[in-house]
Amino acid sequence: MLLSYIFAPSVQAQYRPETDLQELFRDVQLQPIFPDSKTFADCVPLREPEQILQAYREQREHPNFNLKEFVLQHFLLPTQPSSNFTTDTSLSVTAHIRQLWPVLTRMPDESGGSLLPLPHAYVVPGSRFQEIYYWDSFFTMLGLQVSGETALIQNMVDNFSHLIHTTGHIPNGNRSYYLSRSQPPFYALMLHLLTQEMGREVLLKYASALRKEYAFWMDGTESLTAANPTHRRMVLLPDGSILNRYWDDQPAPRPEAYKEDVHIAQESGRNSEEVYRHIRAAAESGWDFSSRWFADAQNLSTIHTTDILPVDLNSLLFHMELTLAEVAELEGNNSEARLYRQKAKARRKAVLRHMWHEADGFFYDYDFVKGSTTNIPTLAAVFPLYFCMAKRPQAAAVAERLQNDFLKPGGLATTLVHTDQQWDKPNGWAPLQWMSIQALRNYDHQDLARDIATRWITLGTEVHESTGKMVEKYNVEDLELEAGGGEYPNQDGFGWTNGVFLKLLSLYPELRPIAEREPVLMDRR
């Protein structure tokens, strides 16, 4: 009989497999019983976890004990929600995406195991990702907007607001094992997207949630001193500037990548808790993993994420501060509005001072431990342009670097370094194409923006024509090869790819003939 861990949110939400199952969780993940560590983290216990753990302790010493059989007896394996959907290869890529929205939509009563219940419908990325993800959702919403799915956008904003009010922040995703970290803070951008459909009153409706989200990222600001310049996500620099970093409160292997993290820590020869903290902070960044977090720009074993002040994160928080100023103005609180504008002004000044490299003409992350920029070029450099923080000569220099170094046949490469990580060259990602294109448009680099969009739309269309899929990431360098790298295979679905694809077509209608031609399936190897 399936117990309350499947049906009762009040009980289910408290289930933490990595702590509730103790050595059983560790043993299952390290054997490993499943090829993908996320599988067991997402399993649903069929009895109370303490009862399963007790049974394991009693049975594991028996001569014929089989751990996999034990797991299959006591847990319900995660399955993708059933649907009769099959790709119709006669459809254009845009028609295919519109058909996918219902397939990727989950209902509020769909919960169980480590899954945190949400009060409204939401869209998941797809494939192994059968829960909502924070920053993915903004880019998915861009496509929902084009598709006229305003109610679904509002449902997703309401879900994120619910998470803020119930957990204190927006977790990486709606899993209990994601509660110790967040993801790039796009909530303010979601609100602005919704204002385009429903008016500025949206900002007033979600004001309290936005303030709590900001408080989460700024927790510990008041405690920073020259003697103790860091606290969680906050860092005080010697010149008095205050900037943010990514962080995770748990110095332990990620439950959804347990064996991988243990292996990395062992391979590094470093303090394991320190390595786990850096790994989890990189997971909060969404760029898990990338050479931007590696001390030697090549090897994951040198990861040092919490030493780094990311240029994209601080640009997002600049925008959040301006949004909070706008909220205060709508509320008639001019003194609070001035306070947030001052915070935004100070953050912009700090970003331009510490993250702009004049000789290279590029924005980099800042290593506050070393007291210098990392000098690892990545597409995170476009975020100050997206939010209009950069000066025009800086924007021109960044645009030139994108044109000369990052632009590949299929769009923009994520970094200039080839590694075995997915957030590096030769991979391109939909969210970074969108941020880059909009960043360039903000500074009137229209031709380059259109060129990137054309290459990305063409690549996405050709991959769909040859495979029937919209995938998580693309090889923008060699169009005959699939994207790879990272901890799992390239995923089909795919929420943010779909969203950016439709939004770019609405921005550049002249590209529609590329995407809406009748597909001719061919073997893509």
mmCIF file with all atom_site columns, N, CA and C in Angstrom, residues 3-15 108-113 115-119 162:
data_model
loop_
_atom_site.group_PDB
_atom_site.id
_atom_site.type_symbol
_atom_site.label_atom_id
_atom_site.label_alt_id
_atom_site.label_comp_id
_atom_site.label_asym_id
_atom_site.label_entity_id
_atom_site.label_seq_id
_atom_site.pdbx_PDB_ins_code
_atom_site.Cartn_x
_atom_site.Cartn_y
_atom_site.Cartn_z
_atom_site.occupancy
_atom_site.B_iso_or_equiv
_atom_site.pdbx_formal_charge
_atom_site.auth_seq_id
_atom_site.auth_comp_id
_atom_site.auth_asym_id
_atom_site.auth_atom_id
_atom_site.pdbx_PDB_model_num
ATOM 1  N N  . LEU A 1 3   ? 1.868  4.837  1.001   1.00 0.00 ? 3   LEU A N  1
ATOM 2  C CA . LEU A 1 3   ? 1.583  5.605  2.201   1.00 0.00 ? 3   LEU A CA 1
ATOM 3  C C  . LEU A 1 3   ? 1.562  7.094  1.927   1.00 0.00 ? 3   LEU A C  1
ATOM 4  N N  . SER A 1 4   ? 1.534  7.846  3.011   1.00 0.00 ? 4   SER A N  1
ATOM 5  C CA . SER A 1 4   ? 1.353  9.299  2.915   1.00 0.00 ? 4   SER A CA 1
ATOM 6  C C  . SER A 1 4   ? 2.498  10.008 2.207   1.00 0.00 ? 4   SER A C  1
ATOM 7  N N  . TYR A 1 5   ? 3.631  9.328  2.004   1.00 0.00 ? 5   TYR A N  1
ATOM 8  C CA . TYR A 1 5   ? 4.741  9.986  1.328   1.00 0.00 ? 5   TYR A CA 1
ATOM 9  C C  . TYR A 1 5   ? 4.406  10.244 -0.139  1.00 0.00 ? 5   TYR A C  1
ATOM 10 N N  . ILE A 1 6   ? 3.365  9.614  -0.621  1.00 0.00 ? 6   ILE A N  1
ATOM 11 C CA . ILE A 1 6   ? 2.917  9.896  -1.978  1.00 0.00 ? 6   ILE A CA 1
ATOM 12 C C  . ILE A 1 6   ? 1.789  10.921 -1.972  1.00 0.00 ? 6   ILE A C  1
ATOM 13 N N  . PHE A 1 7   ? 0.897  10.842 -0.991  1.00 0.00 ? 7   PHE A N  1
ATOM 14 C CA . PHE A 1 7   ? -0.339 11.600 -1.104  1.00 0.00 ? 7   PHE A CA 1
ATOM 15 C C  . PHE A 1 7   ? -0.475 12.792 -0.174  1.00 0.00 ? 7   PHE A C  1
ATOM 16 N N  . ALA A 1 8   ? 0.201  12.837 0.927   1.00 0.00 ? 8   ALA A N  1
ATOM 17 C CA . ALA A 1 8   ? -0.032 13.924 1.875   1.00 0.00 ? 8   ALA A CA 1
ATOM 18 C C  . ALA A 1 8   ? 1.075  14.963 1.788   1.00 0.00 ? 8   ALA A C  1
ATOM 19 N N  . PRO A 1 9   ? 0.807  16.157 1.207   1.00 0.00 ? 9   PRO A N  1
ATOM 20 C CA . PRO A 1 9   ? 1.854  17.164 1.050   1.00 0.00 ? 9   PRO A CA 1
ATOM 21 C C  . PRO A 1 9   ? 2.531  17.543 2.354   1.00 0.00 ? 9   PRO A C  1
ATOM 22 N N  . SER A 1 10  ? 1.758  17.591 3.454   1.00 0.00 ? 10  SER A N  1
ATOM 23 C CA . SER A 1 10  ? 2.344  18.024 4.719   1.00 0.00 ? 10  SER A CA 1
ATOM 24 C C  . SER A 1 10  ? 3.428  17.065 5.190   1.00 0.00 ? 10  SER A C  1
ATOM 25 N N  . VAL A 1 11  ? 3.255  15.780 4.869   1.00 0.00 ? 11  VAL A N  1
ATOM 26 C CA . VAL A 1 11  ? 4.264  14.794 5.218   1.00 0.00 ? 11  VAL A CA 1
ATOM 27 C C  . VAL A 1 11  ? 5.293  14.680 4.106   1.00 0.00 ? 11  VAL A C  1
ATOM 28 N N  . GLN A 1 12  ? 4.804  14.618 2.861   1.00 0.00 ? 12  GLN A N  1
ATOM 29 C CA . GLN A 1 12  ? 5.672  14.399 1.707   1.00 0.00 ? 12  GLN A CA 1
ATOM 30 C C  . GLN A 1 12  ? 6.741  15.462 1.582   1.00 0.00 ? 12  GLN A C  1
ATOM 31 N N  . ALA A 1 13  ? 6.367  16.707 1.857   1.00 0.00 ? 13  ALA A N  1
ATOM 32 C CA . ALA A 1 13  ? 7.313  17.807 1.672   1.00 0.00 ? 13  ALA A CA 1
ATOM 33 C C  . ALA A 1 13  ? 8.492  17.690 2.623   1.00 0.00 ? 13  ALA A C  1
ATOM 34 N N  . GLN A 1 14  ? 8.340  16.925 3.693   1.00 0.00 ? 14  GLN A N  1
ATOM 35 C CA . GLN A 1 14  ? 9.418  16.808 4.676   1.00 0.00 ? 14  GLN A CA 1
ATOM 36 C C  . GLN A 1 14  ? 10.381 15.671 4.338   1.00 0.00 ? 14  GLN A C  1
ATOM 37 N N  . TYR A 1 15  ? 10.065 14.858 3.359   1.00 0.00 ? 15  TYR A N  1
ATOM 38 C CA . TYR A 1 15  ? 10.907 13.709 3.035   1.00 0.00 ? 15  TYR A CA 1
ATOM 39 C C  . TYR A 1 15  ? 12.213 14.182 2.395   1.00 0.00 ? 15  TYR A C  1
ATOM 40 N N  . PRO A 1 108 ? -1.004 20.521 -10.308 1.00 0.00 ? 108 PRO A N  1
ATOM 41 C CA . PRO A 1 108 ? -0.583 20.747 -8.920  1.00 0.00 ? 108 PRO A CA 1
ATOM 42 C C  . PRO A 1 108 ? -0.680 19.525 -8.021  1.00 0.00 ? 108 PRO A C  1
ATOM 43 N N  . ASP A 1 109 ? -1.485 18.533 -8.378  1.00 0.00 ? 109 ASP A N  1
ATOM 44 C CA . ASP A 1 109 ? -1.635 17.371 -7.504  1.00 0.00 ? 109 ASP A CA 1
ATOM 45 C C  . ASP A 1 109 ? -0.595 16.292 -7.807  1.00 0.00 ? 109 ASP A C  1
ATOM 46 N N  . GLU A 1 110 ? 0.304  16.586 -8.750  1.00 0.00 ? 110 GLU A N  1
ATOM 47 C CA . GLU A 1 110 ? 1.323  15.609 -9.098  1.00 0.00 ? 110 GLU A CA 1
ATOM 48 C C  . GLU A 1 110 ? 2.531  15.794 -8.179  1.00 0.00 ? 110 GLU A C  1
ATOM 49 N N  . SER A 1 111 ? 2.592  15.018 -7.113  1.00 0.00 ? 111 SER A N  1
ATOM 50 C CA . SER A 1 111 ? 3.685  15.125 -6.158  1.00 0.00 ? 111 SER A CA 1
ATOM 51 C C  . SER A 1 111 ? 3.963  13.750 -5.561  1.00 0.00 ? 111 SER A C  1
ATOM 52 N N  . GLY A 1 112 ? 5.091  13.649 -4.900  1.00 0.00 ? 112 GLY A N  1
ATOM 53 C CA . GLY A 1 112 ? 5.428  12.380 -4.266  1.00 0.00 ? 112 GLY A CA 1
ATOM 54 C C  . GLY A 1 112 ? 6.908  12.298 -3.980  1.00 0.00 ? 112 GLY A C  1
ATOM 55 N N  . GLY A 1 113 ? 7.283  11.554 -2.922  1.00 0.00 ? 113 GLY A N  1
ATOM 56 C CA . GLY A 1 113 ? 8.674  11.399 -2.574  1.00 0.00 ? 113 GLY A CA 1
ATOM 57 C C  . GLY A 1 113 ? 9.318  12.727 -2.250  1.00 0.00 ? 113 GLY A C  1
ATOM 58 N N  . LEU A 1 115 ? 9.514  15.245 -4.217  1.00 0.00 ? 115 LEU A N  1
ATOM 59 C CA . LEU A 1 115 ? 8.898  16.339 -4.968  1.00 0.00 ? 115 LEU A CA 1
ATOM 60 C C  . LEU A 1 115 ? 8.063  17.227 -4.053  1.00 0.00 ? 115 LEU A C  1
ATOM 61 N N  . LEU A 1 116 ? 8.338  18.529 -4.081  1.00 0.00 ? 116 LEU A N  1
ATOM 62 C CA . LEU A 1 116 ? 7.565  19.489 -3.295  1.00 0.00 ? 116 LEU A CA 1
ATOM 63 C C  . LEU A 1 116 ? 6.304  19.866 -4.052  1.00 0.00 ? 116 LEU A C  1
ATOM 64 N N  . PRO A 1 117 ? 5.145  19.714 -3.435  1.00 0.00 ? 117 PRO A N  1
ATOM 65 C CA . PRO A 1 117 ? 3.895  20.039 -4.139  1.00 0.00 ? 117 PRO A CA 1
ATOM 66 C C  . PRO A 1 117 ? 3.778  21.534 -4.386  1.00 0.00 ? 117 PRO A C  1
ATOM 67 N N  . LEU A 1 118 ? 3.194  21.882 -5.522  1.00 0.00 ? 118 LEU A N  1
ATOM 68 C CA . LEU A 1 118 ? 2.946  23.276 -5.880  1.00 0.00 ? 118 LEU A CA 1
ATOM 69 C C  . LEU A 1 118 ? 1.451  23.479 -6.093  1.00 0.00 ? 118 LEU A C  1
ATOM 70 N N  . PRO A 1 119 ? 0.948  24.679 -5.826  1.00 0.00 ? 119 PRO A N  1
ATOM 71 C CA . PRO A 1 119 ? -0.502 24.891 -5.878  1.00 0.00 ? 119 PRO A CA 1
ATOM 72 C C  . PRO A 1 119 ? -1.077 25.074 -7.276  1.00 0.00 ? 119 PRO A C  1
ATOM 73 N N  . HIS A 1 162 ? 4.743  31.174 -4.018  1.00 0.00 ? 162 HIS A N  1
ATOM 74 C CA . HIS A 1 162 ? 4.423  30.209 -2.963  1.00 0.00 ? 162 HIS A CA 1
ATOM 75 C C  . HIS A 1 162 ? 5.696  29.638 -2.341  1.00 0.00 ? 162 HIS A C  1
#
